[in-house]
Amino acid sequence: MGPRLVWRRRHGQHHDYIGELALDVYDPTSKQIVWRGAASKTLDAKAKPEKRQKNLTKGVAKLLKNFPPPPPKSK
């Protein structure tokens, strides 16, 4: 998470701020990852706190959209 520097030939330098959110769910018995979710978004460094919170809430909803995973299909 943090700034990423992107170089462009004609325009000099440009900073893109990328927000990344990741969540790993572990099985407590086996200590193995059973599900992993991730979401990312280019952030507006000048955004108000309310807008940042709204984006975070949307990111969490996007991340959890596929949780819990469907049960494995039986053969």
PDB file of C-alpha atoms in Angstrom:
ATOM      1  CA  MET A   1       0.000   0.000   0.000  1.00  0.00           C
ATOM      2  CA  GLY A   2       1.278   3.503  -0.699  1.00  0.00           C
ATOM      3  CA  PRO A   3       2.440   5.640  -3.584  1.00  0.00           C
ATOM      4  CA  ARG A   4       3.611   4.115  -6.797  1.00  0.00           C
ATOM      5  CA  LEU A   5       5.778   6.215  -9.059  1.00  0.00           C
ATOM      6  CA  VAL A   6       4.955   6.112 -12.748  1.00  0.00           C
ATOM      7  CA  TRP A   7       7.273   7.716 -15.291  1.00  0.00           C
ATOM      8  CA  ARG A   8       5.965   9.152 -18.535  1.00  0.00           C
ATOM      9  CA  ARG A   9       8.129  10.484 -21.342  1.00  0.00           C
ATOM     10  CA  ARG A  10       6.283  13.678 -22.208  1.00  0.00           C
ATOM     11  CA  HIS A  11       4.713  14.640 -18.919  1.00  0.00           C
ATOM     12  CA  GLY A  12       7.526  14.119 -16.413  1.00  0.00           C
ATOM     13  CA  GLN A  13       6.563  12.189 -13.317  1.00  0.00           C
ATOM     14  CA  HIS A  14       3.138  11.324 -12.011  1.00  0.00           C
ATOM     15  CA  HIS A  15       2.145   9.763  -8.685  1.00  0.00           C
ATOM     16  CA  ASP A  16      -0.662   7.207  -8.516  1.00  0.00           C
ATOM     17  CA  TYR A  17      -1.889   6.240  -5.065  1.00  0.00           C
ATOM     18  CA  ILE A  18      -3.202   2.687  -4.990  1.00  0.00           C
ATOM     19  CA  GLY A  19      -5.190   1.436  -2.011  1.00  0.00           C
ATOM     20  CA  GLU A  20      -5.025  -2.310  -1.475  1.00  0.00           C
ATOM     21  CA  LEU A  21      -7.060  -4.417   0.907  1.00  0.00           C
ATOM     22  CA  ALA A  22      -6.453  -8.134   1.446  1.00  0.00           C
ATOM     23  CA  LEU A  23      -8.106 -10.677   3.715  1.00  0.00           C
ATOM     24  CA  ASP A  24      -6.974 -14.249   4.399  1.00  0.00           C
ATOM     25  CA  VAL A  25      -9.272 -16.688   6.212  1.00  0.00           C
ATOM     26  CA  TYR A  26      -7.521 -19.604   7.900  1.00  0.00           C
ATOM     27  CA  ASP A  27      -8.769 -22.960   9.129  1.00  0.00           C
ATOM     28  CA  PRO A  28      -7.835 -22.870  12.830  1.00  0.00           C
ATOM     29  CA  THR A  29      -7.173 -26.608  12.967  1.00  0.00           C
ATOM     30  CA  SER A  30      -4.975 -27.035   9.902  1.00  0.00           C
ATOM     31  CA  LYS A  31      -3.688 -23.453   9.908  1.00  0.00           C
ATOM     32  CA  GLN A  32      -4.168 -23.444   6.133  1.00  0.00           C
ATOM     33  CA  ILE A  33      -5.651 -20.591   4.123  1.00  0.00           C
ATOM     34  CA  VAL A  34      -9.171 -21.577   3.092  1.00  0.00           C
ATOM     35  CA  TRP A  35     -10.092 -18.311   1.379  1.00  0.00           C
ATOM     36  CA  ARG A  36      -8.265 -15.216   0.156  1.00  0.00           C
ATOM     37  CA  GLY A  37      -9.848 -12.010  -1.041  1.00  0.00           C
ATOM     38  CA  ALA A  38      -8.324  -8.812  -2.370  1.00  0.00           C
ATOM     39  CA  ALA A  39      -9.530  -5.478  -3.695  1.00  0.00           C
ATOM     40  CA  SER A  40      -7.673  -2.423  -4.951  1.00  0.00           C
ATOM     41  CA  LYS A  41      -8.533   1.070  -6.100  1.00  0.00           C
ATOM     42  CA  THR A  42      -6.705   4.148  -7.315  1.00  0.00           C
ATOM     43  CA  LEU A  43      -7.075   6.714  -4.547  1.00  0.00           C
ATOM     44  CA  ASP A  44      -7.639  10.450  -4.732  1.00  0.00           C
ATOM     45  CA  ALA A  45      -5.059  11.971  -2.379  1.00  0.00           C
ATOM     46  CA  LYS A  46      -7.235  15.091  -2.070  1.00  0.00           C
ATOM     47  CA  ALA A  47     -10.450  13.244  -1.163  1.00  0.00           C
ATOM     48  CA  LYS A  48     -12.308  14.209   1.998  1.00  0.00           C
ATOM     49  CA  PRO A  49     -12.397  11.689   4.878  1.00  0.00           C
ATOM     50  CA  GLU A  50     -16.072  10.921   4.141  1.00  0.00           C
ATOM     51  CA  LYS A  51     -15.221   9.969   0.553  1.00  0.00           C
ATOM     52  CA  ARG A  52     -12.290   7.846   1.724  1.00  0.00           C
ATOM     53  CA  GLN A  53     -14.573   6.014   4.169  1.00  0.00           C
ATOM     54  CA  LYS A  54     -17.166   5.468   1.425  1.00  0.00           C
ATOM     55  CA  ASN A  55     -14.476   4.003  -0.848  1.00  0.00           C
ATOM     56  CA  LEU A  56     -13.241   1.736   1.954  1.00  0.00           C
ATOM     57  CA  THR A  57     -16.779   0.497   2.627  1.00  0.00           C
ATOM     58  CA  LYS A  58     -17.249  -0.226  -1.090  1.00  0.00           C
ATOM     59  CA  GLY A  59     -13.891  -2.030  -1.194  1.00  0.00           C
ATOM     60  CA  VAL A  60     -14.814  -4.270   1.737  1.00  0.00           C
ATOM     61  CA  ALA A  61     -18.166  -5.084   0.090  1.00  0.00           C
ATOM     62  CA  LYS A  62     -16.365  -5.914  -3.174  1.00  0.00           C
ATOM     63  CA  LEU A  63     -13.820  -8.054  -1.345  1.00  0.00           C
ATOM     64  CA  LEU A  64     -16.500 -10.017   0.544  1.00  0.00           C
ATOM     65  CA  LYS A  65     -18.784 -10.402  -2.495  1.00  0.00           C
ATOM     66  CA  ASN A  66     -17.542 -13.969  -3.036  1.00  0.00           C
ATOM     67  CA  PHE A  67     -17.380 -14.954   0.630  1.00  0.00           C
ATOM     68  CA  PRO A  68     -18.104 -17.520   1.808  1.00  0.00           C
ATOM     69  CA  PRO A  69     -16.953 -19.649  -1.088  1.00  0.00           C
ATOM     70  CA  PRO A  70     -19.418 -22.207  -2.423  1.00  0.00           C
ATOM     71  CA  PRO A  71     -19.038 -25.723  -1.024  1.00  0.00           C
ATOM     72  CA  PRO A  72     -17.073 -28.155  -3.199  1.00  0.00           C
ATOM     73  CA  LYS A  73     -19.202 -30.097  -5.658  1.00  0.00           C
ATOM     74  CA  SER A  74     -19.615 -33.747  -4.765  1.00  0.00           C
ATOM     75  CA  LYS A  75     -18.668 -36.287  -7.424  1.00  0.00           C
TER      76      LYS A  75
END
